[in-house]
Short mmCIF file of C-alpha atoms and ligand atoms in Angstrom, two decimals:
data_model
loop_
_atom_site.label_atom_id
_atom_site.label_comp_id
_atom_site.label_asym_id
_atom_site.label_seq_id
_atom_site.Cartn_x
_atom_site.Cartn_y
_atom_site.Cartn_z
CA MET F 987 87.28 124.35 71.46
CA THR F 988 87.61 120.79 72.51
CA LYS F 989 91.13 119.56 73.13
CA LYS F 990 92.72 116.28 72.43
CA ILE F 991 94.47 114.45 75.51
CA LEU F 992 96.59 111.42 75.16
CA VAL F 993 95.86 109.07 77.96
CA THR F 994 98.58 106.44 78.37
CA GLY F 995 97.55 103.38 80.50
CA GLY F 996 93.98 104.37 79.08
CA THR F 997 92.53 100.80 79.44
CA GLY F 998 93.91 100.50 83.03
CA TYR F 999 91.86 101.15 86.28
CA ILE F 1000 92.36 104.85 86.80
CA GLY F 1001 92.97 105.58 83.10
CA SER F 1002 89.53 104.06 82.07
CA HIS F 1003 87.65 106.12 84.63
CA THR F 1004 89.58 109.23 83.57
CA LEU F 1005 88.39 108.74 79.95
CA ILE F 1006 84.89 109.28 81.30
CA ASP F 1007 85.73 112.19 83.30
CA LEU F 1008 87.65 114.07 80.39
CA ILE F 1009 84.58 113.32 78.02
CA GLU F 1010 82.21 114.74 80.49
CA ASN F 1011 84.32 117.74 80.51
CA GLN F 1012 84.46 118.39 76.81
CA PHE F 1013 87.95 116.88 76.22
CA ILE F 1014 88.65 114.39 73.40
CA PRO F 1015 90.74 111.50 75.04
CA ILE F 1016 93.03 109.15 72.88
CA SER F 1017 94.03 106.07 74.44
CA VAL F 1018 97.22 103.99 74.30
CA ASP F 1019 97.80 100.87 76.21
CA ASN F 1020 99.87 97.62 75.63
CA GLY F 1021 97.31 95.45 77.44
CA TYR F 1022 99.85 94.24 79.82
CA ASN F 1023 97.44 94.59 82.85
CA SER F 1024 94.01 95.34 81.30
CA ASP F 1025 91.53 94.55 78.53
CA VAL F 1026 90.58 96.76 75.77
CA SER F 1027 86.97 95.69 76.19
CA VAL F 1028 86.71 98.25 78.92
CA LEU F 1029 86.50 100.95 76.11
CA LYS F 1030 83.15 99.39 75.10
CA LYS F 1031 81.84 100.38 78.56
CA VAL F 1032 83.39 103.77 78.48
CA GLU F 1033 81.62 104.37 74.98
CA GLN F 1034 78.28 103.03 76.41
CA LEU F 1035 78.50 105.32 79.33
CA THR F 1036 79.40 108.49 77.46
CA GLY F 1037 78.08 107.86 73.96
CA HIS F 1038 81.54 108.73 72.66
CA LYS F 1039 83.80 106.47 70.45
CA ILE F 1040 87.52 106.13 71.85
CA LYS F 1041 90.53 106.39 69.42
CA HIS F 1042 92.68 103.58 71.01
CA TYR F 1043 96.39 102.58 70.22
CA ASN F 1044 97.58 99.08 71.24
CA ILE F 1045 101.15 99.94 71.53
CA ASP F 1046 104.12 99.46 74.07
CA LEU F 1047 105.46 102.83 75.12
CA CYS F 1048 108.91 101.47 75.43
CA ASP F 1049 108.85 101.37 71.63
CA VAL F 1050 109.65 105.03 70.61
CA ASN F 1051 108.98 104.61 66.97
CA LEU F 1052 105.60 102.86 67.42
CA SER F 1053 104.88 105.57 70.14
CA GLU F 1054 105.73 108.36 67.56
CA GLN F 1055 102.98 106.98 65.23
CA ILE F 1056 100.41 108.26 67.65
CA PHE F 1057 101.64 111.83 67.48
CA ILE F 1058 102.18 111.75 63.68
CA GLU F 1059 98.66 110.66 63.24
CA ASN F 1060 97.38 113.12 66.04
CA PRO F 1061 99.67 116.34 65.83
CA ASP F 1062 97.12 118.35 67.68
CA ILE F 1063 97.34 116.75 71.22
CA SER F 1064 97.35 119.33 73.78
CA GLY F 1065 97.92 117.42 76.90
CA ILE F 1066 99.22 113.88 78.05
CA ILE F 1067 98.07 112.10 81.22
CA HIS F 1068 100.75 109.27 81.82
CA PHE F 1069 99.18 106.51 83.76
CA ALA F 1070 101.07 103.73 81.96
CA ALA F 1071 103.28 101.84 84.39
CA LEU F 1072 103.82 98.59 86.15
CA LYS F 1073 102.62 98.94 89.63
CA ALA F 1074 102.87 95.74 91.81
CA VAL F 1075 104.97 96.69 94.73
CA GLY F 1076 106.06 93.09 95.78
CA GLU F 1077 106.69 92.03 92.13
CA SER F 1078 109.03 94.95 91.61
CA THR F 1079 111.27 93.56 94.39
CA GLU F 1080 111.47 90.24 92.48
CA ILE F 1081 111.86 91.54 88.91
CA PRO F 1082 113.38 95.05 89.59
CA LEU F 1083 114.88 95.57 85.98
CA LYS F 1084 111.57 94.97 84.43
CA TYR F 1085 110.18 97.81 86.45
CA TYR F 1086 113.00 100.17 86.02
CA LYS F 1087 112.97 99.56 82.23
CA ASN F 1088 109.32 99.63 81.68
CA ASN F 1089 108.42 102.59 83.87
CA LEU F 1090 111.46 104.81 82.86
CA ILE F 1091 111.95 104.10 79.28
CA SER F 1092 108.16 104.55 78.53
CA LEU F 1093 108.28 107.63 80.50
CA MET F 1094 111.43 109.19 78.68
CA ASN F 1095 109.89 108.15 75.22
CA ILE F 1096 106.70 109.94 76.00
CA LEU F 1097 108.39 113.03 77.45
CA GLU F 1098 110.50 113.44 74.48
CA LEU F 1099 107.68 113.01 72.12
CA SER F 1100 105.70 115.68 74.10
CA ASP F 1101 108.19 118.31 73.53
CA LYS F 1102 108.69 117.19 69.83
CA TYR F 1103 104.94 117.66 69.19
CA ASN F 1104 104.34 120.76 71.09
CA VAL F 1105 102.08 119.30 73.92
CA LYS F 1106 101.26 122.00 76.56
CA ALA F 1107 100.52 119.94 79.76
CA PHE F 1108 102.16 116.82 81.08
CA ILE F 1109 100.34 114.95 83.94
CA PHE F 1110 101.92 112.29 85.83
CA SER F 1111 100.63 109.38 88.23
CA SER F 1112 102.83 109.56 91.14
CA SER F 1113 102.24 107.93 94.61
CA CYS F 1114 102.28 108.53 98.24
CA THR F 1115 104.86 105.78 98.29
CA VAL F 1116 107.50 108.50 97.33
CA TYR F 1117 107.16 109.88 100.96
CA GLY F 1118 108.48 106.59 102.26
CA GLU F 1119 108.46 105.71 106.10
CA GLY F 1120 108.56 107.73 109.11
CA GLN F 1121 106.74 110.90 107.98
CA LEU F 1122 103.96 112.33 110.23
CA SER F 1123 100.42 112.37 108.77
CA PRO F 1124 98.67 114.38 107.29
CA ILE F 1125 101.44 114.73 104.80
CA ASP F 1126 101.71 117.77 102.62
CA GLU F 1127 103.65 118.13 99.49
CA ASN F 1128 106.59 119.94 101.09
CA ALA F 1129 107.46 116.77 103.18
CA SER F 1130 110.95 115.35 102.48
CA LEU F 1131 110.94 112.08 100.39
CA ALA F 1132 112.50 109.16 102.17
CA TRP F 1133 114.14 106.12 100.88
CA ALA F 1134 111.59 104.21 98.73
CA SER F 1135 111.20 100.81 100.18
CA SER F 1136 110.57 99.09 96.64
CA PRO F 1137 112.09 99.34 93.09
CA TYR F 1138 108.33 100.34 92.19
CA GLY F 1139 108.56 103.42 94.58
CA SER F 1140 111.95 104.08 93.46
CA THR F 1141 110.58 104.58 89.74
CA LYS F 1142 108.06 106.94 91.00
CA GLN F 1143 110.82 109.11 92.83
CA PHE F 1144 113.11 108.83 89.73
CA SER F 1145 110.21 109.68 87.53
CA GLU F 1146 109.43 112.83 89.42
CA GLN F 1147 113.05 113.93 89.20
CA ILE F 1148 113.18 113.15 85.39
CA ILE F 1149 110.03 115.13 84.63
CA LYS F 1150 111.11 118.12 86.88
CA ASP F 1151 114.55 118.25 85.19
CA TYR F 1152 113.31 117.60 81.65
CA THR F 1153 110.35 120.08 82.11
CA LEU F 1154 112.77 122.87 82.60
CA THR F 1155 114.29 122.50 79.14
CA THR F 1156 111.16 122.24 77.44
CA HIS F 1157 108.22 124.49 76.51
CA PHE F 1158 105.68 122.39 78.30
CA GLN F 1159 104.53 122.32 81.86
CA SER F 1160 103.88 119.41 84.13
CA VAL F 1161 102.04 118.30 87.10
CA LEU F 1162 102.98 115.33 89.51
CA LEU F 1163 99.96 113.85 91.32
CA ARG F 1164 100.65 111.79 94.24
CA TYR F 1165 97.75 109.33 94.89
CA PHE F 1166 97.20 107.82 98.26
CA ASN F 1167 95.03 104.66 98.13
CA PRO F 1168 92.75 104.62 94.81
CA ALA F 1169 89.59 102.35 95.38
CA GLY F 1170 86.05 101.93 94.39
CA ALA F 1171 84.38 101.72 90.89
CA HIS F 1172 82.13 103.47 88.52
CA PRO F 1173 78.72 104.06 90.10
CA SER F 1174 77.07 102.58 86.96
CA GLY F 1175 78.49 99.17 88.16
CA LEU F 1176 79.66 98.59 84.57
CA MET F 1177 83.42 99.47 85.26
CA GLY F 1178 85.81 99.05 88.02
CA GLU F 1179 89.24 97.44 88.93
CA SER F 1180 89.67 94.43 86.62
CA PRO F 1181 93.51 93.66 86.60
CA LYS F 1182 94.91 90.65 84.64
CA ASN F 1183 97.35 90.17 87.54
CA ILE F 1184 96.37 89.20 91.00
CA ALA F 1185 94.52 91.73 93.18
CA LEU F 1186 96.55 92.65 96.37
CA ASN F 1187 94.97 95.93 97.55
CA LEU F 1188 92.72 95.84 100.43
CA VAL F 1189 89.31 96.77 98.65
CA PRO F 1190 89.51 94.22 95.94
CA VAL F 1191 90.67 91.65 98.47
CA ILE F 1192 87.72 92.40 100.60
CA THR F 1193 85.11 92.18 97.74
CA GLU F 1194 86.85 89.04 96.36
CA THR F 1195 86.57 87.40 99.70
CA ALA F 1196 83.03 88.28 100.12
CA ILE F 1197 82.12 87.03 96.77
CA GLY F 1198 84.00 83.66 97.41
CA LYS F 1199 87.00 83.93 94.99
CA ARG F 1200 89.00 83.80 98.08
CA GLN F 1201 87.95 81.64 101.15
CA LYS F 1202 89.21 84.08 103.68
CA MET F 1203 91.40 87.15 103.94
CA THR F 1204 94.14 88.04 106.32
CA VAL F 1205 94.34 91.39 108.10
CA TYR F 1206 98.11 92.11 108.04
CA GLY F 1207 98.86 92.89 111.77
CA GLU F 1208 96.92 94.12 114.80
CA ASP F 1209 99.90 95.38 116.81
CA TYR F 1210 100.59 98.83 115.32
CA ASP F 1211 100.32 101.85 117.36
CA THR F 1212 97.02 102.93 115.97
CA ARG F 1213 93.27 103.28 117.37
CA ASP F 1214 92.71 99.49 116.77
CA GLY F 1215 96.19 98.19 116.00
CA THR F 1216 95.81 98.04 112.36
CA CYS F 1217 97.41 100.31 109.64
CA ILE F 1218 96.06 103.57 108.64
CA ARG F 1219 95.55 104.58 105.01
CA ASP F 1220 93.70 107.31 102.91
CA TYR F 1221 91.31 105.66 100.57
CA ILE F 1222 90.18 107.74 97.58
CA HIS F 1223 87.35 107.02 95.21
CA VAL F 1224 88.57 106.41 91.68
CA CYS F 1225 86.08 108.76 90.16
CA ASP F 1226 87.20 111.67 92.40
CA LEU F 1227 90.81 110.82 91.43
CA ALA F 1228 89.98 110.82 87.92
CA ASN F 1229 88.26 114.21 88.24
CA ALA F 1230 91.55 115.69 89.79
CA HIS F 1231 93.35 114.87 86.52
CA THR F 1232 90.77 116.90 84.30
CA LEU F 1233 91.19 119.64 86.89
CA ALA F 1234 95.04 119.55 86.59
CA LEU F 1235 94.92 119.58 82.89
CA GLN F 1236 92.54 122.52 82.98
CA TYR F 1237 94.72 124.33 85.42
CA VAL F 1238 97.80 124.01 83.08
CA LEU F 1239 95.92 124.65 79.61
CA ASP F 1240 94.33 127.85 81.15
CA ASN F 1241 97.88 129.23 81.96
CA GLN F 1242 97.40 129.31 85.69
CA GLN F 1243 100.33 127.42 86.67
CA ILE F 1244 103.09 129.29 88.20
CA GLU F 1245 105.76 126.55 88.65
CA LYS F 1246 107.14 124.68 85.67
CA THR F 1247 106.36 121.43 87.62
CA ASP F 1248 103.69 121.47 90.34
CA VAL F 1249 102.86 118.71 92.89
CA PHE F 1250 99.65 117.78 94.45
CA ASN F 1251 98.60 115.17 96.94
CA LEU F 1252 95.41 113.29 95.90
CA GLY F 1253 93.91 111.77 99.08
CA ILE F 1254 90.55 112.29 100.90
CA GLY F 1255 92.76 113.75 103.90
CA GLU F 1256 91.40 111.29 106.54
CA GLY F 1257 92.83 107.86 107.65
CA LEU F 1258 90.92 104.72 108.22
CA THR F 1259 92.38 101.52 109.60
CA VAL F 1260 91.98 98.12 108.04
CA LEU F 1261 89.41 97.05 110.56
CA GLU F 1262 87.13 100.25 109.80
CA MET F 1263 87.41 99.34 106.23
CA ILE F 1264 86.03 95.97 106.84
CA LYS F 1265 83.22 97.16 109.03
CA ALA F 1266 82.37 99.84 106.44
CA PHE F 1267 82.06 96.95 103.81
CA GLU F 1268 80.08 94.65 106.04
CA LYS F 1269 77.63 97.47 106.80
CA ILE F 1270 76.79 98.28 103.24
CA SER F 1271 76.99 94.70 101.92
CA LYS F 1272 75.13 93.19 104.91
CA THR F 1273 77.59 90.32 104.84
CA SER F 1274 80.10 89.10 107.52
CA LEU F 1275 83.58 88.84 106.01
CA ASN F 1276 85.67 85.89 106.83
CA TYR F 1277 88.85 87.45 107.84
CA PHE F 1278 91.56 86.53 110.36
CA VAL F 1279 94.44 88.58 111.92
CA GLY F 1280 97.70 87.37 110.84
CA LYS F 1281 101.37 88.67 111.07
CA ARG F 1282 102.50 92.02 109.60
CA ARG F 1283 103.15 92.45 105.84
CA PRO F 1284 106.75 93.12 105.37
CA GLY F 1285 107.27 97.01 104.21
CA ASP F 1286 103.78 98.27 105.46
CA ILE F 1287 103.86 101.80 106.86
CA GLN F 1288 101.97 102.09 110.13
CA ALA F 1289 99.90 105.31 109.08
CA ILE F 1290 99.71 107.63 106.16
CA TYR F 1291 97.16 110.10 105.05
CA ALA F 1292 97.06 113.22 102.86
CA ASP F 1293 96.99 116.96 103.59
CA ASN F 1294 95.01 117.66 100.38
CA LYS F 1295 94.67 121.63 100.98
CA LYS F 1296 96.84 122.42 97.94
CA ALA F 1297 94.67 120.49 95.68
CA ARG F 1298 91.46 121.82 96.97
CA ASP F 1299 92.63 125.29 97.06
CA ILE F 1300 94.64 125.58 93.71
CA LEU F 1301 92.90 122.90 91.63
CA GLY F 1302 89.33 123.35 93.09
CA TRP F 1303 89.17 119.79 93.65
CA LYS F 1304 86.39 118.42 95.98
CA PRO F 1305 86.13 114.64 96.35
CA LYS F 1306 82.71 113.88 96.63
CA ASN F 1307 82.71 110.14 97.65
CA ASN F 1308 83.42 108.81 101.08
CA VAL F 1309 84.27 105.25 102.27
CA GLU F 1310 80.61 104.03 101.83
CA ASP F 1311 80.62 105.10 98.32
CA ILE F 1312 83.83 103.25 97.82
CA MET F 1313 82.61 99.99 99.25
CA ARG F 1314 79.17 100.19 97.78
CA SER F 1315 80.60 100.73 94.18
CA ALA F 1316 83.18 98.04 94.64
CA TRP F 1317 80.87 95.58 95.91
CA ILE F 1318 78.36 96.18 93.04
CA TRP F 1319 81.31 95.98 90.58
CA GLU F 1320 82.42 92.66 92.00
CA GLN F 1321 79.02 91.04 91.82
CA ASN F 1322 78.57 92.34 88.31
CA LYS F 1323 81.88 91.01 87.32
CA SER F 1324 80.72 87.62 88.55
CA LYS F 1325 77.74 87.69 86.31
CA ASN F 1326 79.91 88.73 83.56
CA LEU F 1327 78.21 91.92 83.00
P1 NAD K 1166 96.71 99.57 85.91
O1 NAD K 1166 97.56 98.50 85.82
O2 NAD K 1166 95.21 99.32 85.98
O3 NAD K 1166 96.92 100.74 84.66
C1 NAD K 1166 98.27 100.85 84.05
C2 NAD K 1166 98.12 100.44 82.53
O4 NAD K 1166 99.29 100.86 81.83
C3 NAD K 1166 97.79 99.02 82.29
O5 NAD K 1166 96.65 99.01 81.53
C4 NAD K 1166 98.92 98.53 81.52
O6 NAD K 1166 98.63 97.45 80.60
C5 NAD K 1166 99.50 99.81 80.91
N1 NAD K 1166 100.80 99.83 80.63
C6 NAD K 1166 101.95 99.40 81.44
N2 NAD K 1166 103.04 99.68 80.82
C7 NAD K 1166 102.79 99.86 79.56
C8 NAD K 1166 103.65 100.28 78.43
N3 NAD K 1166 104.91 100.07 78.47
N4 NAD K 1166 103.11 100.70 77.33
C9 NAD K 1166 101.71 100.79 77.33
N5 NAD K 1166 100.93 100.36 78.24
C10 NAD K 1166 101.56 100.11 79.40
O7 NAD K 1166 97.13 100.57 87.06
P2 NAD K 1166 96.22 101.88 87.80
O8 NAD K 1166 95.77 101.36 89.14
O9 NAD K 1166 95.12 102.21 86.77
O10 NAD K 1166 97.43 102.78 87.91
C11 NAD K 1166 97.88 103.81 86.93
C12 NAD K 1166 98.92 104.52 87.45
O11 NAD K 1166 98.81 105.00 88.70
C13 NAD K 1166 100.23 103.80 87.41
O12 NAD K 1166 101.35 104.64 87.11
C14 NAD K 1166 100.31 103.59 88.88
O13 NAD K 1166 101.68 103.39 89.32
C15 NAD K 1166 99.94 104.82 89.51
N6 NAD K 1166 99.41 104.60 90.97
C16 NAD K 1166 98.33 103.77 91.28
C17 NAD K 1166 97.96 103.45 92.52
C18 NAD K 1166 97.00 102.34 92.77
O14 NAD K 1166 96.94 101.93 93.93
N7 NAD K 1166 96.17 101.93 91.88
C19 NAD K 1166 98.38 104.37 93.46
C20 NAD K 1166 99.30 105.23 93.20
C21 NAD K 1166 99.75 105.51 91.90
C1 WQD K 1167 96.29 98.89 102.43
C2 WQD K 1167 96.21 98.40 103.94
C3 WQD K 1167 97.80 96.42 104.41
C4 WQD K 1167 95.55 93.56 101.83
C5 WQD K 1167 99.91 100.17 97.85
C6 WQD K 1167 101.18 100.39 97.31
C7 WQD K 1167 101.30 101.97 97.20
C8 WQD K 1167 100.21 102.52 96.32
C9 WQD K 1167 98.74 102.10 96.79
C10 WQD K 1167 100.91 102.56 93.99
C11 WQD K 1167 97.53 97.96 104.41
C12 WQD K 1167 96.27 96.18 104.54
C13 WQD K 1167 95.99 94.74 102.44
C14 WQD K 1167 95.23 92.56 102.66
C15 WQD K 1167 95.44 93.73 104.69
N1 WQD K 1167 100.22 102.02 95.04
N2 WQD K 1167 95.91 94.82 103.83
N3 WQD K 1167 95.03 92.42 104.00
O1 WQD K 1167 100.10 98.93 100.80
O2 WQD K 1167 98.90 101.15 101.37
O3 WQD K 1167 99.51 100.88 98.99
O4 WQD K 1167 98.87 100.67 96.93
O5 WQD K 1167 101.65 103.49 93.93
O6 WQD K 1167 102.56 102.22 96.55
O7 WQD K 1167 102.22 100.10 98.24
O8 WQD K 1167 97.78 99.35 99.86
O9 WQD K 1167 95.73 98.21 99.48
O10 WQD K 1167 98.04 96.92 99.91
O11 WQD K 1167 96.87 98.03 101.69
O12 WQD K 1167 95.37 93.85 105.76
O13 WQD K 1167 95.01 91.37 102.07
O14 WQD K 1167 95.42 97.05 103.88
O15 WQD K 1167 98.38 95.82 105.27
O16 WQD K 1167 97.62 98.36 105.70
P1 WQD K 1167 99.18 100.01 100.43
P2 WQD K 1167 97.04 98.01 100.21
#
């Protein structure tokens, strides 16, 4: 039987790609988003690609009464994937209370409603940022969590703890998914990262520079102790990431889960430097990127990448895309955006 899944942050970058993966795996997603960092028009693309109409609620999850309406109208929701959050690390240091209020109140509301309405599975978007500085990579899920260097990072650490504590008191089970660096776009070229706020992550900065939205880009530091002096990260294609959510849901709904709350790293398991990313982009786009090397960006960690064995072994997750797929899809998406496709 097909199961209804509530996707919070459903019009956002990772949420919208997950809607597609859920439909492709016979789930019926319902989307909720307040449009703070995304546009509802992405649902038209999802519908075009899947042939399925998406039920969507334009609601702020910090409003518990409005949020409850979703459950009253859909009392048979089996699982929740909770993407909705504010995610700009730098901004969170300027307006920390906004981040704490939005990310934690919306989480607590949706958790309480999950229990009240007998939801079985609660999947949460966490981040490798919970590991903090100073851990040796590849990092596995048992690594201790260090001090989070931003209020955003703290909201992810607090959220994880709130979910673990609350799950013990409920009948549902939860999964914490710690993403490394999501990047890339849907292979159709119809959807990708399209934030209302300015893009700050490496891949969109590269494609925006190549298309001419930015004159040039800065590589933040070339004096790290890495193979070419630039920072190392684990870039994971957004479609592979989306699929891990479907697998995590199936894992819980098929009663395979042993722990009340389980944790999985989602990264490709390989680290690439900033200069290697730029070279990969130049190769697939056959362009020369206008970049210069600047100072280190405060707060950047030298190197971090995932040990993803647990997700592979237990969820059966097999990421299919490599860095070239990430760059190719991101570049096609950037060009299509500029043509208003
Ligand atoms: P996104 O900004 O594209 O999507 C988040 C969505 O949540 C947005 O559409 C926003 O409008 C919505 N939202 C925020 N607060 C809301 C509220 N109170 N009520 C309803 N909707 C609300 O971000 P994304 O990249 O798709 O990230 C999704 C999740 O993954 C976030 O929790 C983020 O912290 C986490 N994450 C992202 C990354 C990344 O680099 N993209 C890495 C690790 C973790
Ligand atoms: C990647 C690398 C930069 C832009 C952030 C969050 C993290 C998680 C993922 C949510 C770094 C370098 C970047 C540029 C550059 N998000 N860079 N020039 O910082 O690893 O992680 O997104 O949970 O919490 O902190 O990602 O894409 O910003 O940077 O040289 O213009 O690219 O220094 O080494 P980051 P990023």
